[in-house]
GROMACS .gro file of N, CA and C in nm:
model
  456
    1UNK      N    1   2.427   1.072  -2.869
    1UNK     CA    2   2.408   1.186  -2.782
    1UNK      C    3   2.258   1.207  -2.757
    2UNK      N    4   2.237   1.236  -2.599
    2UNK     CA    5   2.058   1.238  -2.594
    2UNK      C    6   2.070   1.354  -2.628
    3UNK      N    7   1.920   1.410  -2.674
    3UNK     CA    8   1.852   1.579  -2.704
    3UNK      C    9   1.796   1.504  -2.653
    4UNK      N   10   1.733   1.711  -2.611
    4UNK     CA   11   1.596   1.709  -2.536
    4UNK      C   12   1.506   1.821  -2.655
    5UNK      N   13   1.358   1.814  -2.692
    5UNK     CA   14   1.349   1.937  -2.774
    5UNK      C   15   1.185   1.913  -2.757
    6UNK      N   16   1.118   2.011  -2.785
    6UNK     CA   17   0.979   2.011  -2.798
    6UNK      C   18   0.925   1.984  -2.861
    7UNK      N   19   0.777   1.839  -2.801
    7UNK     CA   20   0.749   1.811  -2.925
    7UNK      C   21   0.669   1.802  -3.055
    8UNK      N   22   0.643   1.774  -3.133
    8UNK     CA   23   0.569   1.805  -3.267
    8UNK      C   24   0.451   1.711  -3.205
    9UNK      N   25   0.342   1.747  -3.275
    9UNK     CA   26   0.188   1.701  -3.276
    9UNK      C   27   0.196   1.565  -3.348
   10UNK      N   28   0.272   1.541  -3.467
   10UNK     CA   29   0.308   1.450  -3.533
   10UNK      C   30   0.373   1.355  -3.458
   11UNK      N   31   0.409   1.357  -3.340
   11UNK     CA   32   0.502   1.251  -3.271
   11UNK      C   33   0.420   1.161  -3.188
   12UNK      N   34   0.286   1.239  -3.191
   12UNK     CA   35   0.243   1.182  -3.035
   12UNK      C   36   0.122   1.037  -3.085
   13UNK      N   37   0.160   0.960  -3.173
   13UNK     CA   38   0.079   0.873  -3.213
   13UNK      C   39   0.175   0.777  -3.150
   14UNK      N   40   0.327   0.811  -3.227
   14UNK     CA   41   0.439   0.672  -3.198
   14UNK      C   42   0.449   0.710  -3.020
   15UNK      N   43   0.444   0.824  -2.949
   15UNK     CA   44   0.429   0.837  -2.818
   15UNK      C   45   0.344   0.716  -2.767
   16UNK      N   46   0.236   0.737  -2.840
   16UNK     CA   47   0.106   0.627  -2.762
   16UNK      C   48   0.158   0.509  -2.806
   17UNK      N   49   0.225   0.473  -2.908
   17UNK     CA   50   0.247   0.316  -2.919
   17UNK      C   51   0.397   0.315  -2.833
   18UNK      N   52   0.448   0.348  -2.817
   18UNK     CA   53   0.544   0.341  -2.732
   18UNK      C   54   0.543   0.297  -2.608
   19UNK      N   55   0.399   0.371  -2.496
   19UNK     CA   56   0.318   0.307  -2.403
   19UNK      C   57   0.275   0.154  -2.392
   20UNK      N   58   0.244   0.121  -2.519
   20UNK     CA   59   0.199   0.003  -2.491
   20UNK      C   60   0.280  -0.106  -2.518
   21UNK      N   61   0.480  -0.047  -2.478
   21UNK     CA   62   0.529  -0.135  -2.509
   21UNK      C   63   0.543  -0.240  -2.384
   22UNK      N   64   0.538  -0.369  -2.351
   22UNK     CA   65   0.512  -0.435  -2.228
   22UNK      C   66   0.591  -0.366  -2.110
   23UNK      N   67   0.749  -0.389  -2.155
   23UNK     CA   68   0.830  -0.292  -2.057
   23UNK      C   69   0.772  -0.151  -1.980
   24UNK      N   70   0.684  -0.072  -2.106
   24UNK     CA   71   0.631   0.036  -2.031
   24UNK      C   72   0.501   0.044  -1.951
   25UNK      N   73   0.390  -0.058  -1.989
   25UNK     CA   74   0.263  -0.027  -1.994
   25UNK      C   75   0.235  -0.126  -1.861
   26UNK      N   76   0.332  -0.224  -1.786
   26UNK     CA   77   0.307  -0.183  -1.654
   26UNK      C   78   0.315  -0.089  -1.570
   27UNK      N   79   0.381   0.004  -1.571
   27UNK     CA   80   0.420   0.089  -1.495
   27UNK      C   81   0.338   0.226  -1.477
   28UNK      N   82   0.281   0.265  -1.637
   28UNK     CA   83   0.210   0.350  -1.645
   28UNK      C   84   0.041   0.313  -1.628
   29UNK      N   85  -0.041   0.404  -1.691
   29UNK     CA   86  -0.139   0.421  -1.738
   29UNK      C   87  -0.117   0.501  -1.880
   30UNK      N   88  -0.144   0.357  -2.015
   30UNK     CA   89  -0.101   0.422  -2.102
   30UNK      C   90  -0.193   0.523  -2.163
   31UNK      N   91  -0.179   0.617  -2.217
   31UNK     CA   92  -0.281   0.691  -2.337
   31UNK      C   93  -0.295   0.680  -2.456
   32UNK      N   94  -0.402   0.695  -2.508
   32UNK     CA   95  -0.444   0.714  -2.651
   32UNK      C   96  -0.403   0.828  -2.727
   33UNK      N   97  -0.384   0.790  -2.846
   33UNK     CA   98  -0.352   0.937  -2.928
   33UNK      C   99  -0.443   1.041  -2.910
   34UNK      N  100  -0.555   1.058  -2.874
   34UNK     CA  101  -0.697   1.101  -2.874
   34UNK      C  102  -0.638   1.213  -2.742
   35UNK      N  103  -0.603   1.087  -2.638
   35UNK     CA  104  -0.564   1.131  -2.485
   35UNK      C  105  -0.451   1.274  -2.532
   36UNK      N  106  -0.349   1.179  -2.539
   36UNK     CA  107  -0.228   1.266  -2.593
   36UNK      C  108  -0.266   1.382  -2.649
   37UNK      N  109  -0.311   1.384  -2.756
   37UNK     CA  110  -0.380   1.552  -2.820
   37UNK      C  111  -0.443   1.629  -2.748
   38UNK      N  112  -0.510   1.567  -2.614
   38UNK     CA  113  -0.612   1.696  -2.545
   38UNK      C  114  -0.478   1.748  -2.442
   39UNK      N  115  -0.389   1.621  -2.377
   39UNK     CA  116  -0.306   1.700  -2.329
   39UNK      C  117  -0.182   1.820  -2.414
   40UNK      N  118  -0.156   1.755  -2.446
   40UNK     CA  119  -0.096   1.804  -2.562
   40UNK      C  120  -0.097   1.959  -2.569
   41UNK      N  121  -0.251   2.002  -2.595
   41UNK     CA  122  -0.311   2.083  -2.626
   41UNK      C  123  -0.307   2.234  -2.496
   42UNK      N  124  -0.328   2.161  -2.401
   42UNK     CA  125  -0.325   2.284  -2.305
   42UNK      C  126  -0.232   2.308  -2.254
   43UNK      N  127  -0.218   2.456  -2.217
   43UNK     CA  128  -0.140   2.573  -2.230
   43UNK      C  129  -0.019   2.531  -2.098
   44UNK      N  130  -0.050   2.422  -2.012
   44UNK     CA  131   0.040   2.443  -1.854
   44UNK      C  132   0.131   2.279  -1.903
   45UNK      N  133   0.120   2.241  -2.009
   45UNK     CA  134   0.178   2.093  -2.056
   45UNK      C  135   0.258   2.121  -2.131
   46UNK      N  136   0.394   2.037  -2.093
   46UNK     CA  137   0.463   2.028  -2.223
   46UNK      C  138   0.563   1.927  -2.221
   47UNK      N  139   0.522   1.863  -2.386
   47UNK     CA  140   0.543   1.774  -2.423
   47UNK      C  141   0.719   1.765  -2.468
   48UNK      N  142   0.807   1.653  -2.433
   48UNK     CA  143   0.956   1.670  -2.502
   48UNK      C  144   0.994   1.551  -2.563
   49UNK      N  145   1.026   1.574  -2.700
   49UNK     CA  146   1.084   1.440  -2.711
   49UNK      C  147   1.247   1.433  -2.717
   50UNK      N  148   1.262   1.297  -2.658
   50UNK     CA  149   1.382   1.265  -2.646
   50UNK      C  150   1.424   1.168  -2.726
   51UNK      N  151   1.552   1.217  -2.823
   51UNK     CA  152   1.657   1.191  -2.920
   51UNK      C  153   1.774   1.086  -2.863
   52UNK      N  154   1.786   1.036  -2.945
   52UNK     CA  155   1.938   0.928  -2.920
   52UNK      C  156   2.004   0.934  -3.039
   53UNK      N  157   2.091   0.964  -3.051
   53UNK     CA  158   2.172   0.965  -3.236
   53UNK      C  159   2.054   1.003  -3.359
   54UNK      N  160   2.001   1.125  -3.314
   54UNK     CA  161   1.888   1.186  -3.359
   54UNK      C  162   1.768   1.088  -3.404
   55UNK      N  163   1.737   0.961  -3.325
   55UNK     CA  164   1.597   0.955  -3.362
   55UNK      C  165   1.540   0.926  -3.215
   56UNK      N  166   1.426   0.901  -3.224
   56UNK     CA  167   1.299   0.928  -3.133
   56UNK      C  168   1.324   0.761  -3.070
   57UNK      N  169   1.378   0.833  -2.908
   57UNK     CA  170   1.388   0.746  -2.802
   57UNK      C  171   1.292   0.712  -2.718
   58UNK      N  172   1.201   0.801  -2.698
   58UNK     CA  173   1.116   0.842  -2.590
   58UNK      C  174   1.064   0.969  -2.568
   59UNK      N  175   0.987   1.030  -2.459
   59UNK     CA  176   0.960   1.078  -2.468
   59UNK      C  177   0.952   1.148  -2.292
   60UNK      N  178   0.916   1.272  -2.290
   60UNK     CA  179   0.860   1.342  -2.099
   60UNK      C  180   0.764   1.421  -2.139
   61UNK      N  181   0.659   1.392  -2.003
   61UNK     CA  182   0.568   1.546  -2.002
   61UNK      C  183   0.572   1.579  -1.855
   62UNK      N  184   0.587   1.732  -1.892
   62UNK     CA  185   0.577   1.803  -1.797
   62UNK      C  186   0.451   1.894  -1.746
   63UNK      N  187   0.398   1.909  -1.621
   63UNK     CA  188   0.297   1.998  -1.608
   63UNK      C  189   0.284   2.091  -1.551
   64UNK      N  190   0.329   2.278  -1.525
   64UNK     CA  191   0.364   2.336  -1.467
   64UNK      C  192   0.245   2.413  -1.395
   65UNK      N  193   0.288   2.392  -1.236
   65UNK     CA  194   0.165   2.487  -1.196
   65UNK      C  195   0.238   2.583  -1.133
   66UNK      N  196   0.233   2.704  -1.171
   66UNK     CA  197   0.246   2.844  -1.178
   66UNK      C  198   0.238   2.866  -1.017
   67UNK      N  199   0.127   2.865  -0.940
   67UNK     CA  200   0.064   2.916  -0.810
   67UNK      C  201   0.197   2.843  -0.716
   68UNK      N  202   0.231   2.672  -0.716
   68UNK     CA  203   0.309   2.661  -0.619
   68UNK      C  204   0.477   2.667  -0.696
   69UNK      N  205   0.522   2.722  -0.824
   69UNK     CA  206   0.593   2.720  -0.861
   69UNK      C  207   0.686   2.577  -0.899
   70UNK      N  208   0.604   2.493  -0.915
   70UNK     CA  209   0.666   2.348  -0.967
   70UNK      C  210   0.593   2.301  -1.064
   71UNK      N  211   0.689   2.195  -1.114
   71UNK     CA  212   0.628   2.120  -1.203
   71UNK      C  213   0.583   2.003  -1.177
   72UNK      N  214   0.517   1.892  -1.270
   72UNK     CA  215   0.498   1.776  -1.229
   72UNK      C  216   0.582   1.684  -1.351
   73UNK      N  217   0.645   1.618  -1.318
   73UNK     CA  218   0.732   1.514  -1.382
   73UNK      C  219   0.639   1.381  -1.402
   74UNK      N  220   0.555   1.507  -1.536
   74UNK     CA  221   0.407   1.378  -1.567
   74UNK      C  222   0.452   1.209  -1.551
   75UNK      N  223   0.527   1.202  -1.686
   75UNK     CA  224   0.543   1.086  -1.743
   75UNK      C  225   0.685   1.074  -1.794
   76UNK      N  226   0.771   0.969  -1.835
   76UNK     CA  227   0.868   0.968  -1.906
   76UNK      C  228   0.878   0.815  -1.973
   77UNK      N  229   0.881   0.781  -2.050
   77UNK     CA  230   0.934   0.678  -2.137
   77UNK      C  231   0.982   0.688  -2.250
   78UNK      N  232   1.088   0.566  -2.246
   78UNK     CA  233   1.196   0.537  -2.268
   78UNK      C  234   1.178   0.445  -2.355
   79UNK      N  235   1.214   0.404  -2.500
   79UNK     CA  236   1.209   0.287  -2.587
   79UNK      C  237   1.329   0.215  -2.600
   80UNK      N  238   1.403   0.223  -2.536
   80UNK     CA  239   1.544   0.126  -2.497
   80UNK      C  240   1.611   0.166  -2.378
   81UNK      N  241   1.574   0.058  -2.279
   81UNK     CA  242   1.596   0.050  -2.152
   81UNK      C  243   1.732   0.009  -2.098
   82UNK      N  244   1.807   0.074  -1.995
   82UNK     CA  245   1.951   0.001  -1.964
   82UNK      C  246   2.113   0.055  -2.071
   83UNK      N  247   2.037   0.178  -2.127
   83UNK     CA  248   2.151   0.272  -2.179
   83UNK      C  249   2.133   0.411  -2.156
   84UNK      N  250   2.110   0.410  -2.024
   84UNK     CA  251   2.114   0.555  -1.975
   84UNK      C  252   2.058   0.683  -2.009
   85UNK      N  253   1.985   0.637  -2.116
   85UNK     CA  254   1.913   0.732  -2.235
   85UNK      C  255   1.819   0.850  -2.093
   86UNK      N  256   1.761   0.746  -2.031
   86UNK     CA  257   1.623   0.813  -1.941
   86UNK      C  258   1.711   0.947  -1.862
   87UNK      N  259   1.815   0.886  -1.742
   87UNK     CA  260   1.860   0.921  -1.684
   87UNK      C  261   1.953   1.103  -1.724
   88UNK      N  262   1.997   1.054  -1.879
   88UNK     CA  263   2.058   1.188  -1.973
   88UNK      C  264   1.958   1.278  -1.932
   89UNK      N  265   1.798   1.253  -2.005
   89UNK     CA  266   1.694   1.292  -2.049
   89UNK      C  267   1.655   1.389  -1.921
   90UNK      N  268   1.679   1.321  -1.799
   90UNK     CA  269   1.617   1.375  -1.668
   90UNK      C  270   1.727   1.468  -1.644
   91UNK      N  271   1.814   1.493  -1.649
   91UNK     CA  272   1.952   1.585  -1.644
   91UNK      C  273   1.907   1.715  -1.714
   92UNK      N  274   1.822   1.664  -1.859
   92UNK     CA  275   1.808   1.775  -1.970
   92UNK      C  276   1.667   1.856  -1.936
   93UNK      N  277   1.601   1.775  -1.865
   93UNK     CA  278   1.432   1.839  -1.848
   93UNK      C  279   1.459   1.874  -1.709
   94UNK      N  280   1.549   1.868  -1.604
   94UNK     CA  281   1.542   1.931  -1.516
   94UNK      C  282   1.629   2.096  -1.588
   95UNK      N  283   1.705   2.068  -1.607
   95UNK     CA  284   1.771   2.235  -1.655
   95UNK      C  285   1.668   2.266  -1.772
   96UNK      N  286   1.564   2.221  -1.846
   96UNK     CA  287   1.457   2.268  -1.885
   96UNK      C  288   1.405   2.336  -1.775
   97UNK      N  289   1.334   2.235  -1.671
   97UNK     CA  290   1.227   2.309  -1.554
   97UNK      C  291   1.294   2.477  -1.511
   98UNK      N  292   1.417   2.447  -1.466
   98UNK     CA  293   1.471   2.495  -1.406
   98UNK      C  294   1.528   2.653  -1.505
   99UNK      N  295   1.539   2.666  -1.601
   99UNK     CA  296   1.588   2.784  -1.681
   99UNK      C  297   1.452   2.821  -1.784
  100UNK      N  298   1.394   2.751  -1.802
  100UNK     CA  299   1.292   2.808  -1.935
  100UNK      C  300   1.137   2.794  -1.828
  101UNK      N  301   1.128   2.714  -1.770
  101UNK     CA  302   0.992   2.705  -1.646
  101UNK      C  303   1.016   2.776  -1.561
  102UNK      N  304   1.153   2.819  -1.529
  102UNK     CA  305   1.159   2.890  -1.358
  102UNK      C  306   1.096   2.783  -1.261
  103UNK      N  307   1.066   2.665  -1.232
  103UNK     CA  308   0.989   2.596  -1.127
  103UNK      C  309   1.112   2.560  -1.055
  104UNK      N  310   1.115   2.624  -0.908
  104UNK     CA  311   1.209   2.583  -0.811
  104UNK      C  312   1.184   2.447  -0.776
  105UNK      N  313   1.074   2.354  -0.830
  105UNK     CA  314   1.074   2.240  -0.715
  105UNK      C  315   1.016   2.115  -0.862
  106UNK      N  316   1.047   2.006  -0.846
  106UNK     CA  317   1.006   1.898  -0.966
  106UNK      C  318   0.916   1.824  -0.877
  107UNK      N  319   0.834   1.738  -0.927
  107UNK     CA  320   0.734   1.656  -0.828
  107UNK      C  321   0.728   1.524  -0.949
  108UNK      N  322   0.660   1.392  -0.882
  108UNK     CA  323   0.655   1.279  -0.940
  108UNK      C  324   0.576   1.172  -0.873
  109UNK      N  325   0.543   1.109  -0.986
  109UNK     CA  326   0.503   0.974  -0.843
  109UNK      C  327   0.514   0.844  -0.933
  110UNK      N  328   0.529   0.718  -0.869
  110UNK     CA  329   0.548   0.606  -0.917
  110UNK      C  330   0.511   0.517  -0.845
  111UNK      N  331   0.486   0.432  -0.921
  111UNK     CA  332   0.429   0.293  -0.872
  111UNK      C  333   0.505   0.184  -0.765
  112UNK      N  334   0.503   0.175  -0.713
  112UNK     CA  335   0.575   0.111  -0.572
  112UNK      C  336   0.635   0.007  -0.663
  113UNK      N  337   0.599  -0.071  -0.688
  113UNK     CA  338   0.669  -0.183  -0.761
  113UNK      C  339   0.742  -0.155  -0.889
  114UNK      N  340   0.742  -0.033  -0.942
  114UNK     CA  341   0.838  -0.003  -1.068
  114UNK      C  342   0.963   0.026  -0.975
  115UNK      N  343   1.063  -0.062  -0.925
  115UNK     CA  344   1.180  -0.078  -0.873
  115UNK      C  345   1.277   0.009  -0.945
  116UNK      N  346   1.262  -0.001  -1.084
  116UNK     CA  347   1.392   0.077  -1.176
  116UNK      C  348   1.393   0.204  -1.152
  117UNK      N  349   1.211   0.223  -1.187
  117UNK     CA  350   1.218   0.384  -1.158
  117UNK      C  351   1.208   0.425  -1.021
  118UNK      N  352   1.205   0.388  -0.932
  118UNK     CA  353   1.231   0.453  -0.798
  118UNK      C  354   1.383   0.451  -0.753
  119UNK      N  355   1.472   0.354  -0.822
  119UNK     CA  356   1.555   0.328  -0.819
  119UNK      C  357   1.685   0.472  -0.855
  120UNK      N  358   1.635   0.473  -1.012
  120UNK     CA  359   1.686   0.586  -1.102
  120UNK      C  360   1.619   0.727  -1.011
  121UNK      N  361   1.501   0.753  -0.976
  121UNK     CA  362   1.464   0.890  -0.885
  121UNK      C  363   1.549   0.891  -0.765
  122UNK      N  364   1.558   0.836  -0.702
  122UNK     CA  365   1.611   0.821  -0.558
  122UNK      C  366   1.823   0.841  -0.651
  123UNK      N  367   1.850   0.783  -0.703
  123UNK     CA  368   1.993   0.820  -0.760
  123UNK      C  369   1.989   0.952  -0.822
  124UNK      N  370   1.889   1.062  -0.872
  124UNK     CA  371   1.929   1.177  -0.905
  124UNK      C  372   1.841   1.238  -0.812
  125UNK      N  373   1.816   1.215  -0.690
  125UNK     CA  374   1.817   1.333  -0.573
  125UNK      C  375   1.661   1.375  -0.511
  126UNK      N  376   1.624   1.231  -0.594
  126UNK     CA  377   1.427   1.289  -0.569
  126UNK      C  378   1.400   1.198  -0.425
  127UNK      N  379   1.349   1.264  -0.309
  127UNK     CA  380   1.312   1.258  -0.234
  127UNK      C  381   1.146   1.223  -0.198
  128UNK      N  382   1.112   1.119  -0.109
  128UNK     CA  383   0.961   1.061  -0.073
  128UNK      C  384   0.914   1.174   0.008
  129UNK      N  385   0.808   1.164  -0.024
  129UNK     CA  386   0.697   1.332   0.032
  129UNK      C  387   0.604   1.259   0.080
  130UNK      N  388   0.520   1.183   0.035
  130UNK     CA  389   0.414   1.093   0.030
  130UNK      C  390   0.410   0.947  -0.017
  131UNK      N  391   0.292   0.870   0.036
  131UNK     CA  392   0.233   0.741  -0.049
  131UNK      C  393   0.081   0.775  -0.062
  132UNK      N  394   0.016   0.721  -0.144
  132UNK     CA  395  -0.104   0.717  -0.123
  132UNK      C  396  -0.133   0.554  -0.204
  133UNK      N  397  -0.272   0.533  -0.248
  133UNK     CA  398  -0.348   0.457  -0.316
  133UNK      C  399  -0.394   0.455  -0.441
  134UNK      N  400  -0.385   0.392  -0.541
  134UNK     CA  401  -0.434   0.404  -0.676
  134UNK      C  402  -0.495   0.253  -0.696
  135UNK      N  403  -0.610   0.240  -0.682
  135UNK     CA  404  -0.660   0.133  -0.783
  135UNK      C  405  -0.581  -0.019  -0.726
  136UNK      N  406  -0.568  -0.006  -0.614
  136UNK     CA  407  -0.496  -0.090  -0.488
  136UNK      C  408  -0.402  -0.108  -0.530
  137UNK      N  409  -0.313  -0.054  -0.605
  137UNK     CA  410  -0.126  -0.039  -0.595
  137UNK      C  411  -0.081   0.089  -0.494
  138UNK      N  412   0.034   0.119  -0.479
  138UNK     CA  413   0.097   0.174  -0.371
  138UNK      C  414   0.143   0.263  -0.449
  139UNK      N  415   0.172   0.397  -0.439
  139UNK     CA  416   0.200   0.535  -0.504
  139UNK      C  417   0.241   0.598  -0.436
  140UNK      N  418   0.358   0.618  -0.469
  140UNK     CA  419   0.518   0.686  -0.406
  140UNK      C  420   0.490   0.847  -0.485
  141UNK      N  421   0.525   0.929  -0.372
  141UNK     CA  422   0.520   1.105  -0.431
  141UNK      C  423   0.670   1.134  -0.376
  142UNK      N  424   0.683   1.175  -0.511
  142UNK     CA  425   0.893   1.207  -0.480
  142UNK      C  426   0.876   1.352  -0.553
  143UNK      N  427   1.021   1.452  -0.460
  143UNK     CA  428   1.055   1.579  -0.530
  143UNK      C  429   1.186   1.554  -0.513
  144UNK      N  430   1.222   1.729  -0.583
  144UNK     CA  431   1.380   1.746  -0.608
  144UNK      C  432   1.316   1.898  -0.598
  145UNK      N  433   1.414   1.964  -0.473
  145UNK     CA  434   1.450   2.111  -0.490
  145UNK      C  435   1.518   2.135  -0.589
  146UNK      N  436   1.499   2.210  -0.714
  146UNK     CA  437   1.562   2.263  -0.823
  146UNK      C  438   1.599   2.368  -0.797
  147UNK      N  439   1.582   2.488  -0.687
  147UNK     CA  440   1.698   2.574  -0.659
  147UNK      C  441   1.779   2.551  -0.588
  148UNK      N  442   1.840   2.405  -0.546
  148UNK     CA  443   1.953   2.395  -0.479
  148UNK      C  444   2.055   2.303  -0.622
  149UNK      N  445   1.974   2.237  -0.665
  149UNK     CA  446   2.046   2.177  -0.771
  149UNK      C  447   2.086   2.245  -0.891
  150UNK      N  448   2.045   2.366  -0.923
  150UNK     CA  449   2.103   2.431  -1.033
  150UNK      C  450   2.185   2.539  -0.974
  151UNK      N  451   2.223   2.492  -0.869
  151UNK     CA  452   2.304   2.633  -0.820
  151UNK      C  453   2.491   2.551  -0.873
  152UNK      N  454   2.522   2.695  -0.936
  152UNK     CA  455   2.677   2.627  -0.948
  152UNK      C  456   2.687   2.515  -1.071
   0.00000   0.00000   0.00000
């Protein structure tokens, strides 16, 4: 069974090695534990880890900005890929956003060539807003209205 729960300061070392697992660390820009702790740390972040038969699957961060009432669907990884674990996880941090954040709207972006994950966004309802440029890869900006999806 996935959980979703908030997470401990203590977690965020195996967070960073988790990043640099090959599967993940194309896709992202991984961080350092160093990194992790400053985010970590401030007040509009929050960190979740995600459980599979109670141990540590992965992980989401979220970043809430207050002024336009959304969040940002920092990061998410996943330490076993192709058992639906992520997909649970995104089910559980949207009715997070959505009941304990109040943020009517989720935001994201991904790497043009991470196929899975645009794949998995586009199947739970996240919509292209934008592209821009990063470091000459292609960067996809996707949302999800969260007051139409938690209705009912």
């Amino acid at each position: 069974m996935v959980q979703l729960s908030s997470s401990l300061e203590t977690e965020l070392n195996q967070f960073a090695e988790m990043e640099q697992l090959a599967d993940n660390a194309s896709y992202i820009i991984p961080n350092t534990p160093e990194k992790h702790l400053v985010e970590y740390s401030k007040e509009d972040t929050h960190y979740l880890t995600i459980k599979n038969a109670n141990e540590i699957a992965g992980f989401i961060i979220l970043v809430v900005d207050e002024n336009s009432n959304s969040a940002e669907f920092r990061r998410i990884v996943v330490s076993q890929k192709g058992l639906g674990i992520g997909q649970k996880a995104m089910k559980l941090m949207e009715q997070f956003v959505a009941t304990r954040l109040k943020a009517s709207r989720v935001w994201l972006d991904v790497f043009e060539e991470n196929a899975r994950g645009k794949h998995i966004y586009e199947k739970m309802g996240y919509k292209t807003f934008k592209t821009d440029e990063s470091n000459g890869r292609t960067l996809i900006f996707m949302d999800k209205d969260m007051s139409v999806t938690n209705k009912g």
